[in-house]
mmCIF file of C-alpha atoms and ligand atoms in Angstrom:
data_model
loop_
_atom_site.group_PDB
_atom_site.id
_atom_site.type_symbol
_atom_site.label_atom_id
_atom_site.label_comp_id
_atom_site.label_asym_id
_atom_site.label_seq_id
_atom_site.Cartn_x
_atom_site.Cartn_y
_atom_site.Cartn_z
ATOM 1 C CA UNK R 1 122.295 105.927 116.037
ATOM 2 C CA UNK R 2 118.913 104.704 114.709
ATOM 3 C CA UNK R 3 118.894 101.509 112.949
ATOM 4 C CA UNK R 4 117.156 101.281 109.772
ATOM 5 C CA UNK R 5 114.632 98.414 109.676
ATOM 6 C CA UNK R 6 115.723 95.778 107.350
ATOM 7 C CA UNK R 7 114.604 95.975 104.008
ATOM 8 C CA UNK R 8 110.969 93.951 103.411
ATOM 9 C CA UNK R 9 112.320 90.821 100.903
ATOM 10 C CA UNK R 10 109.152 89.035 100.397
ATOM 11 C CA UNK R 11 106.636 91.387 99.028
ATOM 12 C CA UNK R 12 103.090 91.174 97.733
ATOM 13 C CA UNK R 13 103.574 92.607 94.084
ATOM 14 C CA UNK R 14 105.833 91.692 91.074
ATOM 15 C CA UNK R 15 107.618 94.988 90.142
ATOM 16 C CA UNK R 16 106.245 95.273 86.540
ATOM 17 C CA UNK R 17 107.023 98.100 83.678
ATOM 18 C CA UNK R 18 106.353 101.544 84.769
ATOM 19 C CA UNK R 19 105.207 102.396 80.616
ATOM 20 C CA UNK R 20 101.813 104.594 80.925
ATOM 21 C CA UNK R 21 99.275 104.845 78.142
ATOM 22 C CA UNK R 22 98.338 108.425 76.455
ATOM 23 C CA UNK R 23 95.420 108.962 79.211
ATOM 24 C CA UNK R 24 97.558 107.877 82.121
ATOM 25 C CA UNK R 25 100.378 109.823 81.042
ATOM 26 C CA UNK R 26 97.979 112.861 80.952
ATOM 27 C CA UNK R 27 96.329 112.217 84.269
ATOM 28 C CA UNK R 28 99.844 111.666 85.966
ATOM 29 C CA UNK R 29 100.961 115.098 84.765
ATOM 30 C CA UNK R 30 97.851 117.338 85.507
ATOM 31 C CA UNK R 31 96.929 115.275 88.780
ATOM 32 C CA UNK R 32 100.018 113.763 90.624
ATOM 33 C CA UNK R 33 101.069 117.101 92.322
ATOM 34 C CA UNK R 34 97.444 117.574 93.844
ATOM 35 C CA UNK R 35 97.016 113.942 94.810
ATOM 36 C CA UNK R 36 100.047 111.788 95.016
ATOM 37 C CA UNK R 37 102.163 112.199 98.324
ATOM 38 C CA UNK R 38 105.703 112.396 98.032
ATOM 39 C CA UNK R 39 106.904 110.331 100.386
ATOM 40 C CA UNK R 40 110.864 109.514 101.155
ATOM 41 C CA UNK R 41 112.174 106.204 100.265
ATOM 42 C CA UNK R 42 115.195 104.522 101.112
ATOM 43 C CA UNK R 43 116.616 102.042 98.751
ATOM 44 C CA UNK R 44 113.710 100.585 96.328
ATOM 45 C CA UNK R 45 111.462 103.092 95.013
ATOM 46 C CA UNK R 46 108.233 101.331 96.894
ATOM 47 C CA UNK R 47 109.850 101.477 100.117
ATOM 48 C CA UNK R 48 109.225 104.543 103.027
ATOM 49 C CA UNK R 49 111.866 106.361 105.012
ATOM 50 C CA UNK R 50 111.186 105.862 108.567
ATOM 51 C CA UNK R 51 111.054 109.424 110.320
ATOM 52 C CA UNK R 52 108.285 111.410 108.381
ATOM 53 C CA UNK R 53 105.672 112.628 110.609
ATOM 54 C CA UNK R 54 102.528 111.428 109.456
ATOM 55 C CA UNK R 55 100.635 115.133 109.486
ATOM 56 C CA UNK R 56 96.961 114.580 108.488
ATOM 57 C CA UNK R 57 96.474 118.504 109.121
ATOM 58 C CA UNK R 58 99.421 119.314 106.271
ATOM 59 C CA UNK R 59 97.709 116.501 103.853
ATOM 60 C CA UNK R 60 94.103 117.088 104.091
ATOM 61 C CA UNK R 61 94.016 120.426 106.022
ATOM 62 C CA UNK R 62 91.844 118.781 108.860
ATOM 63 C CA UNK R 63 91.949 116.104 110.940
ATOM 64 C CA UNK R 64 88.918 113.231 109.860
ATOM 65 C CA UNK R 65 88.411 109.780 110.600
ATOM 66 C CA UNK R 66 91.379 107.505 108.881
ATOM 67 C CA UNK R 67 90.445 105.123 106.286
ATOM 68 C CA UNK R 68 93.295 103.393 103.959
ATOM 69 C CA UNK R 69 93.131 101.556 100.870
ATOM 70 C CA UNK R 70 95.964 98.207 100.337
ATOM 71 C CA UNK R 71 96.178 98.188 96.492
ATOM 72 C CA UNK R 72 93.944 100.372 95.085
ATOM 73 C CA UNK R 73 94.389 99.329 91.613
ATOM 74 C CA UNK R 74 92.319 101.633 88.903
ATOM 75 C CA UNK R 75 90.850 103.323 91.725
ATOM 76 C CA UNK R 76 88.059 102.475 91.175
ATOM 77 C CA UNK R 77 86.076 101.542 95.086
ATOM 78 C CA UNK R 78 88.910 104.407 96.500
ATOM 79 C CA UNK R 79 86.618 106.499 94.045
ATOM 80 C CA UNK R 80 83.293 105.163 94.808
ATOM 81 C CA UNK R 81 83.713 104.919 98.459
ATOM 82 C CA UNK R 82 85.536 108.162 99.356
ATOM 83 C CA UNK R 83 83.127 110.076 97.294
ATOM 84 C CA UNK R 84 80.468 108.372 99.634
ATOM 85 C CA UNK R 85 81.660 109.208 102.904
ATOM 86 C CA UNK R 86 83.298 113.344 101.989
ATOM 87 C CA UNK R 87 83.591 113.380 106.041
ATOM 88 C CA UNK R 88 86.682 110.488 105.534
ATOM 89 C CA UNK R 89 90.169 111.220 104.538
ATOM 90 C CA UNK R 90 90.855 108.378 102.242
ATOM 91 C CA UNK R 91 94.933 107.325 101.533
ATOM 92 C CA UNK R 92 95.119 104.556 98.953
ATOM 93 C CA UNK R 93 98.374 103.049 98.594
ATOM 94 C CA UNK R 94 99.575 101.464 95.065
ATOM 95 C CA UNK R 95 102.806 100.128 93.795
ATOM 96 C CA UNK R 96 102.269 100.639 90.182
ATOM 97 C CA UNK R 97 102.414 103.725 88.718
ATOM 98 C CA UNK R 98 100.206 103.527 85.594
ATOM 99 C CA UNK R 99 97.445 102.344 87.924
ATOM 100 C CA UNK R 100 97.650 104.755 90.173
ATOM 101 C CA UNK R 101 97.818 107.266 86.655
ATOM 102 C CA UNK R 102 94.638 105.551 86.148
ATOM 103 C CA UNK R 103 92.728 106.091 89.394
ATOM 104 C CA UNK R 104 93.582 110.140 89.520
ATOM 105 C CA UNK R 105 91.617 110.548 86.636
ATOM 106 C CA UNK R 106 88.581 109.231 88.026
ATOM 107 C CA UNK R 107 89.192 111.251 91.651
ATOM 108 C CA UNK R 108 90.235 114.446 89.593
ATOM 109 C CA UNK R 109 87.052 113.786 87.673
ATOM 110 C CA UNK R 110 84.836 113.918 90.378
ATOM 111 C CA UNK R 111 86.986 115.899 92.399
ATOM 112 C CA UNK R 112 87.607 114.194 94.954
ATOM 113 C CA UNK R 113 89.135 116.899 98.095
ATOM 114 C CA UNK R 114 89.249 113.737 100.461
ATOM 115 C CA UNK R 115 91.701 111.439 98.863
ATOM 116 C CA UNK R 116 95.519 111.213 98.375
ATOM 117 C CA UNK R 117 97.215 107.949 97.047
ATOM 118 C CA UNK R 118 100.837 107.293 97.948
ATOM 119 C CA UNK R 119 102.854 105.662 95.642
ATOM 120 C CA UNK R 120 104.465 102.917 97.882
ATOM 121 C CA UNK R 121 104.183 99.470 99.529
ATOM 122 C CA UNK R 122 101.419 99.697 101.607
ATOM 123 C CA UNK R 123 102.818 97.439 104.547
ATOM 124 C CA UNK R 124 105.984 99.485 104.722
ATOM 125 C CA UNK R 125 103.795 102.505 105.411
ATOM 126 C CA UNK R 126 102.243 100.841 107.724
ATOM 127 C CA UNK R 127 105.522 100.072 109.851
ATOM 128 C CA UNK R 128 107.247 103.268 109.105
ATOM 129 C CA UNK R 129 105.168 106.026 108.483
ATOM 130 C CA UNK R 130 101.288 105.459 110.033
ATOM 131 C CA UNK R 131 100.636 105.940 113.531
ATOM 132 C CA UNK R 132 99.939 103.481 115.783
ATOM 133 C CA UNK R 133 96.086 103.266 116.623
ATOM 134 C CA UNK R 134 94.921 105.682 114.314
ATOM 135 C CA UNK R 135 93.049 104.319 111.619
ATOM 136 C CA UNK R 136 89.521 103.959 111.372
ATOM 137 C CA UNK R 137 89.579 101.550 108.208
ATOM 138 C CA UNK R 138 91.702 99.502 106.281
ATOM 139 C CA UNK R 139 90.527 97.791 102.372
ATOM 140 C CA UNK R 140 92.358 95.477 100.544
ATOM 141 C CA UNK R 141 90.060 94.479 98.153
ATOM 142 C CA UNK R 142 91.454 91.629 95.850
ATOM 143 C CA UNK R 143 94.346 91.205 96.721
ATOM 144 C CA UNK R 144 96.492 89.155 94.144
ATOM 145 C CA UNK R 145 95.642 85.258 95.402
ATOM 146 C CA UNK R 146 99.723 84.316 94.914
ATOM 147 C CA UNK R 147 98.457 80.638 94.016
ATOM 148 C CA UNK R 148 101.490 78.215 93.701
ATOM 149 C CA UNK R 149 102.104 76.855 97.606
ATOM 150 C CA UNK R 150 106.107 78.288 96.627
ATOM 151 C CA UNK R 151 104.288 82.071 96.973
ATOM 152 C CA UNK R 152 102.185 81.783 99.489
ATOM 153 C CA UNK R 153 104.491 83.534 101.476
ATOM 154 C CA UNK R 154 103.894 86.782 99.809
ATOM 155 C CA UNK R 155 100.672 87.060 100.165
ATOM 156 C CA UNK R 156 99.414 90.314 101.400
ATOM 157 C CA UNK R 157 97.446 88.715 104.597
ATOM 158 C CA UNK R 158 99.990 86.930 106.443
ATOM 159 C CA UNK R 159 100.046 86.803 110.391
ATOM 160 C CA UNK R 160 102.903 89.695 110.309
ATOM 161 C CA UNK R 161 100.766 91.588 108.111
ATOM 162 C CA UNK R 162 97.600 90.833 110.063
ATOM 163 C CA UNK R 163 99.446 92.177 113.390
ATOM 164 C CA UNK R 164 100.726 95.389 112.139
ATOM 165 C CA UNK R 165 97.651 95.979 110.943
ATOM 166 C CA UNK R 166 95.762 96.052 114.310
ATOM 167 C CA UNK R 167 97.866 97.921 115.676
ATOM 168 C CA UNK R 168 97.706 100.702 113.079
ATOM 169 C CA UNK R 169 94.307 99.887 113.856
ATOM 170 C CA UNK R 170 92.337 102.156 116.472
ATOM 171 C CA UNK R 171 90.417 100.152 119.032
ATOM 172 C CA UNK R 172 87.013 99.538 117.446
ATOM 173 C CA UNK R 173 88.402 100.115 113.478
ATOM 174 C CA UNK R 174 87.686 97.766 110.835
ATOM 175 C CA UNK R 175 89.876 95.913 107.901
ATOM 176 C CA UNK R 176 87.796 94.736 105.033
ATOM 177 C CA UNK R 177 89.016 92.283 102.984
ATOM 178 C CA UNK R 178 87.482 90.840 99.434
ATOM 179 C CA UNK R 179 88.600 87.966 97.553
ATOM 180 C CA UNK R 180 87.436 85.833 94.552
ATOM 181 C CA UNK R 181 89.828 83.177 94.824
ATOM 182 C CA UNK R 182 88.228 80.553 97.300
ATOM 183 C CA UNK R 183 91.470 79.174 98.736
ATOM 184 C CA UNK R 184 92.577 82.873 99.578
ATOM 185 C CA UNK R 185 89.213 83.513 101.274
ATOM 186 C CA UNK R 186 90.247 80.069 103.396
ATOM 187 C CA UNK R 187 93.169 81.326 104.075
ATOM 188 C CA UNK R 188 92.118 84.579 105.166
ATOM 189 C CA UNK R 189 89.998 82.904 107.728
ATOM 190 C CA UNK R 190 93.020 80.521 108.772
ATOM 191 C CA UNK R 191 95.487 83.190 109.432
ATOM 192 C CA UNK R 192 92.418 85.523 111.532
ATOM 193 C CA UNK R 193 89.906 83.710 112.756
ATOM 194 C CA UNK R 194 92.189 82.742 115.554
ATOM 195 C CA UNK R 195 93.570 86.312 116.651
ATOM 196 C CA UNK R 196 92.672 87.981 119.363
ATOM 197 C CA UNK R 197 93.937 91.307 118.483
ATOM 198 C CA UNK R 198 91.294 91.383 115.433
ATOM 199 C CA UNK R 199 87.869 89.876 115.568
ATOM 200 C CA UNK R 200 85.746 88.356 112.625
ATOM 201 C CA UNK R 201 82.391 90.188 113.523
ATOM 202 C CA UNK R 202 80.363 87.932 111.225
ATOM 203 C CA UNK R 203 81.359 84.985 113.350
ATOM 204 C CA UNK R 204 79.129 83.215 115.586
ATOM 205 C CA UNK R 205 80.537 83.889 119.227
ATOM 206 C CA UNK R 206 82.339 87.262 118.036
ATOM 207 C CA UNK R 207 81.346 89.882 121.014
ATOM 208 C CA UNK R 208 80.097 91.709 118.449
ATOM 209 C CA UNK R 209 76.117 92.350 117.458
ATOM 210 C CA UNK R 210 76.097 91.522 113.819
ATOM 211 C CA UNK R 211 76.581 87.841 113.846
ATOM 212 C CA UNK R 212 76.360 85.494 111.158
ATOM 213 C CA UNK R 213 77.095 81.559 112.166
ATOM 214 C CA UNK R 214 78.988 81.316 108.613
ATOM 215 C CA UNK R 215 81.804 84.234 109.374
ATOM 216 C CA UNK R 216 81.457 85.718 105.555
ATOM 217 C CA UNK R 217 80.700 89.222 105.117
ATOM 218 C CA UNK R 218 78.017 90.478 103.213
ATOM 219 C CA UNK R 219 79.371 92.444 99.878
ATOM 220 C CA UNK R 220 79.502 95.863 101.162
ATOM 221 C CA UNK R 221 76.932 98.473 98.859
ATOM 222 C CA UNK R 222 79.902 100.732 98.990
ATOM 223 C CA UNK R 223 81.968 98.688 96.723
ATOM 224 C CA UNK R 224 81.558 99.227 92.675
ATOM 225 C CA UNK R 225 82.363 95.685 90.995
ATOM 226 C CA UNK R 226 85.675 96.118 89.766
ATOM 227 C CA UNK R 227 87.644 94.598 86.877
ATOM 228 C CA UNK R 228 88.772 91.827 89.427
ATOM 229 C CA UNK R 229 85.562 91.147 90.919
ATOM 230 C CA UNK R 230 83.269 90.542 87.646
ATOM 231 C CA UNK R 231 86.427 88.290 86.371
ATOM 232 C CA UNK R 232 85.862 86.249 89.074
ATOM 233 C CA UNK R 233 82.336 86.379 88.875
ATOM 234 C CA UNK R 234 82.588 85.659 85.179
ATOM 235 C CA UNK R 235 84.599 82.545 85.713
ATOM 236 C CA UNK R 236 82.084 81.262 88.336
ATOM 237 C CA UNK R 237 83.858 81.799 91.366
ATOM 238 C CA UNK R 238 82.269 83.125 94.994
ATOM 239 C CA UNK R 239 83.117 86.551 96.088
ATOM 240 C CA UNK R 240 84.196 86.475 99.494
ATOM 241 C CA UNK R 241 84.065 89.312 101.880
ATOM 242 C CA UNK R 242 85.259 89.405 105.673
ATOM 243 C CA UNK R 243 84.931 91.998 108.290
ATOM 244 C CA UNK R 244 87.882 92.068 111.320
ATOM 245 C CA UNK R 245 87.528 94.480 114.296
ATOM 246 C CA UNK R 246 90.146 95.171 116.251
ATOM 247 C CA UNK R 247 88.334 94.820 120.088
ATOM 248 C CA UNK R 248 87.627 97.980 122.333
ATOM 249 C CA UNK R 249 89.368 96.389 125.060
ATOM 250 C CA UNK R 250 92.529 95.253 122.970
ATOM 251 C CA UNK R 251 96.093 95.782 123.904
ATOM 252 C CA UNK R 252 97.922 99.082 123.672
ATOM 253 C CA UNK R 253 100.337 99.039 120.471
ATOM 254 C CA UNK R 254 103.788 100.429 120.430
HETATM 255 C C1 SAM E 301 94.574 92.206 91.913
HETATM 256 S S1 SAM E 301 94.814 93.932 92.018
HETATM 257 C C2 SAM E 301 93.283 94.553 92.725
HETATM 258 C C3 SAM E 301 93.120 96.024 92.605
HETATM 259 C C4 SAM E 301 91.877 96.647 93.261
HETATM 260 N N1 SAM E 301 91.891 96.454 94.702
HETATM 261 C C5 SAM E 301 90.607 96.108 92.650
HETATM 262 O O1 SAM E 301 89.865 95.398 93.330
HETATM 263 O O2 SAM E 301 90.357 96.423 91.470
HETATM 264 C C6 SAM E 301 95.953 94.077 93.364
HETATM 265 C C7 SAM E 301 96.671 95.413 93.375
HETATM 266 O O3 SAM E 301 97.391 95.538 94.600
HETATM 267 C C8 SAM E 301 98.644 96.149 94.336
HETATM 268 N N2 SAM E 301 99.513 95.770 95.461
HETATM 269 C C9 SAM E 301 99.911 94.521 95.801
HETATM 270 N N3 SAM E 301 100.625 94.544 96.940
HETATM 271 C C10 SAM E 301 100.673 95.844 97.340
HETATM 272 C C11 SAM E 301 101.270 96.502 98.450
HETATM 273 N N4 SAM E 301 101.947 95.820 99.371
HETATM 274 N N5 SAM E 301 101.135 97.836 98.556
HETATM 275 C C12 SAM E 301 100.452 98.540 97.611
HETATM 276 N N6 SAM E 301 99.867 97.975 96.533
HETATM 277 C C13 SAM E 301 99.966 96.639 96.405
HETATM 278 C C14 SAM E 301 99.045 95.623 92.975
HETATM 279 O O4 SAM E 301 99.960 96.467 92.318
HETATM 280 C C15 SAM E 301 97.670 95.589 92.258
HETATM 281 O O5 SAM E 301 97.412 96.806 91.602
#
C-alpha cells in the first residue's frame, strides 16, 4: 500500500477569508475554468494528492521550458513576465483565492495562452505533483518576511524548502528570489549561500560568469514593481534580489 506523506504542519501562509470583491467574483467565474488547474487534494483544501501525472502536453498543449511562480499574489510579474517570454509555460501557484480572482483578470486581459495558476501550496506541489528535474525557473517574489523569531520556521525559504527545490530544479535552472525585508534577504543568504546543490551566481567564487563580489542580484527588468515592492520602497527599505543555480554537474534527484 502507498503511504500518504504526512500532512505539511508548518506552512508559509495564514489561511485567511476566502470573501471576493464584485471584480474578483466576476473574473473567477468567466476565467477559472480556462486558467485554474483542478488539482486533487487530500485533506486541507491547499494540499495536492500525490499520484497525478504532471502532463504539460494536456495543460498547455506543448511541451516548453518550465517556469513556476511561489505566491503569485495579484498576478501581477506572472503577468508581466509570462507575457514576455510567450515561448514559457508559466504555473503560478497561490493559496488565496481572491488573489488568484485577481490575477486572471489581468492574464484573461491580455490573454495570456501560456499561463495556468493552481490553487494550492506551492511546496506541496513541489513534493507531490512536479517532476523531478524539470523546471527551468522558479520566482518567489516577496515572500511574506514571517518576522517574530517564534515564525521563522514558516518561512517559505527554509533548507527543506531550498532542497526540494533543486531537485525540481533541472541542472542549470534558476530560482529567483526578491525580498524587501533586510533580515529575510540575510536569511536567504544564510540558509543558500552554503549549498552545494544551488549556487548564488552573483557570488564571488560561484563557477559561474556573472560575478558580483557582493552576492545580490540585480532587480530583474522583467519584474513590474508590485504592491509589495513600492511598500517597501516607500518605507525606505532595500530591495533585495538573489539568483541560485542549481550546477550542471549536480546530483541526480529522486
Ligand atoms: C507578500 S505576498 C507577495 C505576492 C507577490 N509575489 C508580489 O510580489 O506581489 C505573498 C503571497 O504568497 C502567498 N503564499 C505564501 N505561501 C505560499 C505557498 N506555500 N504556496 C502558494 N502561495 C503562497 C500568499 O498567499 C501571498 O499572496
Amino acid at each position: 500500500m502507498t503511504q500518504t506523506p504526512a500532512r505539511r504542519d508548518v506552512v508559509s501562509f495564514v489561511r485567511r477569508s476566502t470573501r471576493m470583491n464584485a471584480s474578483q467574483q466576476r473574473n473567477w467565474e468567466a476565467h477559472q475554468a480556462r486558467w485554474v488547474l483542478p488539482l486533487a487534494h487530500r485533506e486541507l483544501s491547499t494540499s495536492v494528492a500525490p499520484g497525478q501525472p504532471f502532463d504539460a502536453e494536456a495543460i498547455w498543449g506543448r511541451t516548453a521550458p518550465l517556469w513556476l511562480e511561489i505566491g503569485t499574489g495579484n498576478g501581477e510579474a506572472c503577468a508581466a513576465i509570462a507575457g514576455r517570454h510567450p515561448e514559457v509555460n508559466y504555473l503560478g501557484f497561490e493559496v488565496f483565492r481572491p488573489a488568484v480572482a485577481s490575477a486572471l483578470g489581468l492574464v484573461a486581459r491580455e490573454g495570456l495562452t501560456n499561463v495556468r495558476f493552481a490553487e494550492v501550496d506551492g511546496v506541496e506541489a513541489l513534493a507531490h505533483w512536479i517532476p523531478a528535474d524539470s523546471v527551468d525557473r522558479i520566482f518567489t517574489f516577496f515572500p511574506d518576511p514571517w518576522h517574530k523569531a517564534r515564525h521563522h520556521k514558516r518561512r517559505l525559504v527554509n533548507p527543506a524548502t531550498a532542497a526540494l527545490i533543486a531537485s525540481r530544479l533541472r541542472p542549470g535552472g534558476s530560482w529567483h528570489l526578491a525580498t524587501d525585508w533586510p533580515d529575510y534577504a540575510e536569511h536567504m543568504r544564510e540558509v543558500l549561500d552554503g549549498r552545494t546543490d544551488l549556487v548564488n551566481v552573483h557570488l564571488n567564487g560561484s563557477a559561474h560568469r556573472d560575478v558580483d563580489p557582493d552576492g545580490w542580484a540585480p532587480r530583474p527588468e522583467a519584474r513590474p514593481l508590485t504592491r509589495f515592492e513600492q511598500r517597501g520602497l516607500a518605507a525606505g527599505r532595500v530591495i533585495r534580489d538573489l539568483v541560485y543555480v542549481r550546477p550542471a554537474a549536480g546530483p541526480a534527484h529522486a
